[in-house]
């Protein structure tokens, strides 16, 4: 068993709230340790501290590694490596777009000013003539926007 | 490490967000517009997560009961929330003002805790601080809008709500006997330092909103010693109802 084989299996585990993206592309898998074929330790971190989907994803991650025939699987949820949207992979960003969500841009999270939410690129037409309607959306990681160009409401994935 | 002082600090921080999360969740389904309904519900969900993470630290590092017992299994006198978070939501003006004053305090507190000498707390702080930006941004947007860009009535109502909330908000920063040890060891900067920074932050936002910061008020205290407002007991009855029927219930 190699680390890559485990990661490849984890690509099949999806975020239940955004089924087009895997937990790997979401960037919430922070460490995979393989100790010969008998023990695999996965460390993951939630997107938001109160993310209600983390328990489901943790169970799915454990099941996916177990399905590889690994006897002992340990999955830990920690804040040791905090999740930020910069951890999304390019494939992850594309998956968000496919789901109709404006992907977050890369930011220095320490100096991030939320004014950037006022001109998020529309996922439908690409225009930046957009307006933030609310920094809170249907899940903790999304915000609500309106495109003044193609006149559609859309959701964005919040930069954190 | 002065364990009693640490427990006192983390429990009062967790209890404040737990109780305010419950108050915010009371807007679910009742917000003045759909977006605000969602916003208060989302802030509530974030805050519940913050409370749970703090109770988890207390459980794992300091031998306190598990998070569910801490949240739902304690008597009123064992709670350490301040009166500010216990007050009923009132009208939307008061809820918004409380949201602003509380989240400005949270933002200052958690920004500082990123430098805490206690590593698990510092790590959590890095995470929570990023979320609090959104809470503060939401509150600030509305306060500025209703204060400086609304009508005479909206401005008057915001000012009136601010005057009512102020003495209670000061109760967030009640110093405790063990705090000095925590300040000396770099665990946290101390309530007085946090309050001073909070006043600067709030002053700046209120200036943009053309609202006047109240002065010369005595803080409303008592919650940190288990003496609560009349509003906590009924809140606890409601919040703990399922747990009291079946402590093992999953929902």
PDB file of N, CA and C in Angstrom, chain B residues 1 23 36 54 74 83 101 114 124 128 132 150 154 167 169 193 196-197 213 227:
ATOM      1  N   UNK B   1       0.890  25.412  34.377  1.00  0.00           N
ATOM      2  CA  UNK B   1      -0.324  26.098  33.927  1.00  0.00           C
ATOM      3  C   UNK B   1      -1.372  26.095  35.048  1.00  0.00           C
ATOM      4  N   UNK B  23     -29.662  32.053  20.741  1.00  0.00           N
ATOM      5  CA  UNK B  23     -30.454  33.271  20.460  1.00  0.00           C
ATOM      6  C   UNK B  23     -30.509  33.548  18.957  1.00  0.00           C
ATOM      7  N   UNK B  36     -31.383  37.520   5.598  1.00  0.00           N
ATOM      8  CA  UNK B  36     -31.040  37.762   7.008  1.00  0.00           C
ATOM      9  C   UNK B  36     -31.377  36.554   7.884  1.00  0.00           C
ATOM     10  N   UNK B  54     -14.300  24.506  21.697  1.00  0.00           N
ATOM     11  CA  UNK B  54     -13.766  24.882  23.016  1.00  0.00           C
ATOM     12  C   UNK B  54     -14.073  23.810  24.065  1.00  0.00           C
ATOM     13  N   UNK B  74     -25.698  20.907  32.196  1.00  0.00           N
ATOM     14  CA  UNK B  74     -25.361  21.680  33.400  1.00  0.00           C
ATOM     15  C   UNK B  74     -26.549  22.495  33.917  1.00  0.00           C
ATOM     16  N   UNK B  83     -24.609  38.192  30.959  1.00  0.00           N
ATOM     17  CA  UNK B  83     -26.006  38.575  30.738  1.00  0.00           C
ATOM     18  C   UNK B  83     -26.256  39.042  29.306  1.00  0.00           C
ATOM     19  N   UNK B 101     -21.508  44.197  18.462  1.00  0.00           N
ATOM     20  CA  UNK B 101     -20.659  44.367  19.651  1.00  0.00           C
ATOM     21  C   UNK B 101     -20.024  43.043  20.062  1.00  0.00           C
ATOM     22  N   UNK B 114      -4.396  33.854  18.532  1.00  0.00           N
ATOM     23  CA  UNK B 114      -3.505  33.191  17.569  1.00  0.00           C
ATOM     24  C   UNK B 114      -2.073  33.151  18.102  1.00  0.00           C
ATOM     25  N   UNK B 124      -6.647  26.627  16.884  1.00  0.00           N
ATOM     26  CA  UNK B 124      -8.079  26.855  16.695  1.00  0.00           C
ATOM     27  C   UNK B 124      -8.341  28.323  16.334  1.00  0.00           C
ATOM     28  N   UNK B 128     -10.717  30.038  13.542  1.00  0.00           N
ATOM     29  CA  UNK B 128     -11.919  30.787  13.913  1.00  0.00           C
ATOM     30  C   UNK B 128     -11.833  32.250  13.481  1.00  0.00           C
ATOM     31  N   UNK B 132     -14.725  34.605  11.729  1.00  0.00           N
ATOM     32  CA  UNK B 132     -15.273  35.790  12.399  1.00  0.00           C
ATOM     33  C   UNK B 132     -15.245  37.016  11.496  1.00  0.00           C
ATOM     34  N   UNK B 150     -29.693  55.031   6.135  1.00  0.00           N
ATOM     35  CA  UNK B 150     -31.110  54.702   6.240  1.00  0.00           C
ATOM     36  C   UNK B 150     -31.942  55.959   6.448  1.00  0.00           C
ATOM     37  N   UNK B 154     -34.462  54.719  11.297  1.00  0.00           N
ATOM     38  CA  UNK B 154     -33.525  53.591  11.434  1.00  0.00           C
ATOM     39  C   UNK B 154     -32.329  54.015  12.273  1.00  0.00           C
ATOM     40  N   UNK B 167     -24.056  48.671  28.376  1.00  0.00           N
ATOM     41  CA  UNK B 167     -23.588  48.190  29.691  1.00  0.00           C
ATOM     42  C   UNK B 167     -23.503  46.663  29.760  1.00  0.00           C
ATOM     43  N   UNK B 169     -22.797  44.766  27.110  1.00  0.00           N
ATOM     44  CA  UNK B 169     -21.641  44.371  26.296  1.00  0.00           C
ATOM     45  C   UNK B 169     -20.345  44.470  27.112  1.00  0.00           C
ATOM     46  N   UNK B 193      -7.030  44.450  28.325  1.00  0.00           N
ATOM     47  CA  UNK B 193      -6.370  44.734  27.049  1.00  0.00           C
ATOM     48  C   UNK B 193      -7.326  44.474  25.883  1.00  0.00           C
ATOM     49  N   UNK B 196      -9.900  47.302  25.625  1.00  0.00           N
ATOM     50  CA  UNK B 196      -9.345  48.537  25.059  1.00  0.00           C
ATOM     51  C   UNK B 196      -9.292  48.439  23.527  1.00  0.00           C
ATOM     52  N   UNK B 197      -8.870  47.279  23.042  1.00  0.00           N
ATOM     53  CA  UNK B 197      -8.771  47.098  21.594  1.00  0.00           C
ATOM     54  C   UNK B 197     -10.160  47.060  20.946  1.00  0.00           C
ATOM     55  N   UNK B 213     -20.869  56.419  20.355  1.00  0.00           N
ATOM     56  CA  UNK B 213     -20.514  55.369  21.313  1.00  0.00           C
ATOM     57  C   UNK B 213     -20.887  55.822  22.726  1.00  0.00           C
ATOM     58  N   UNK B 227     -24.439  33.896  38.503  1.00  0.00           N
ATOM     59  CA  UNK B 227     -25.660  34.679  38.785  1.00  0.00           C
ATOM     60  C   UNK B 227     -26.150  35.253  37.464  1.00  0.00           C
TER      61      UNK B 227
END
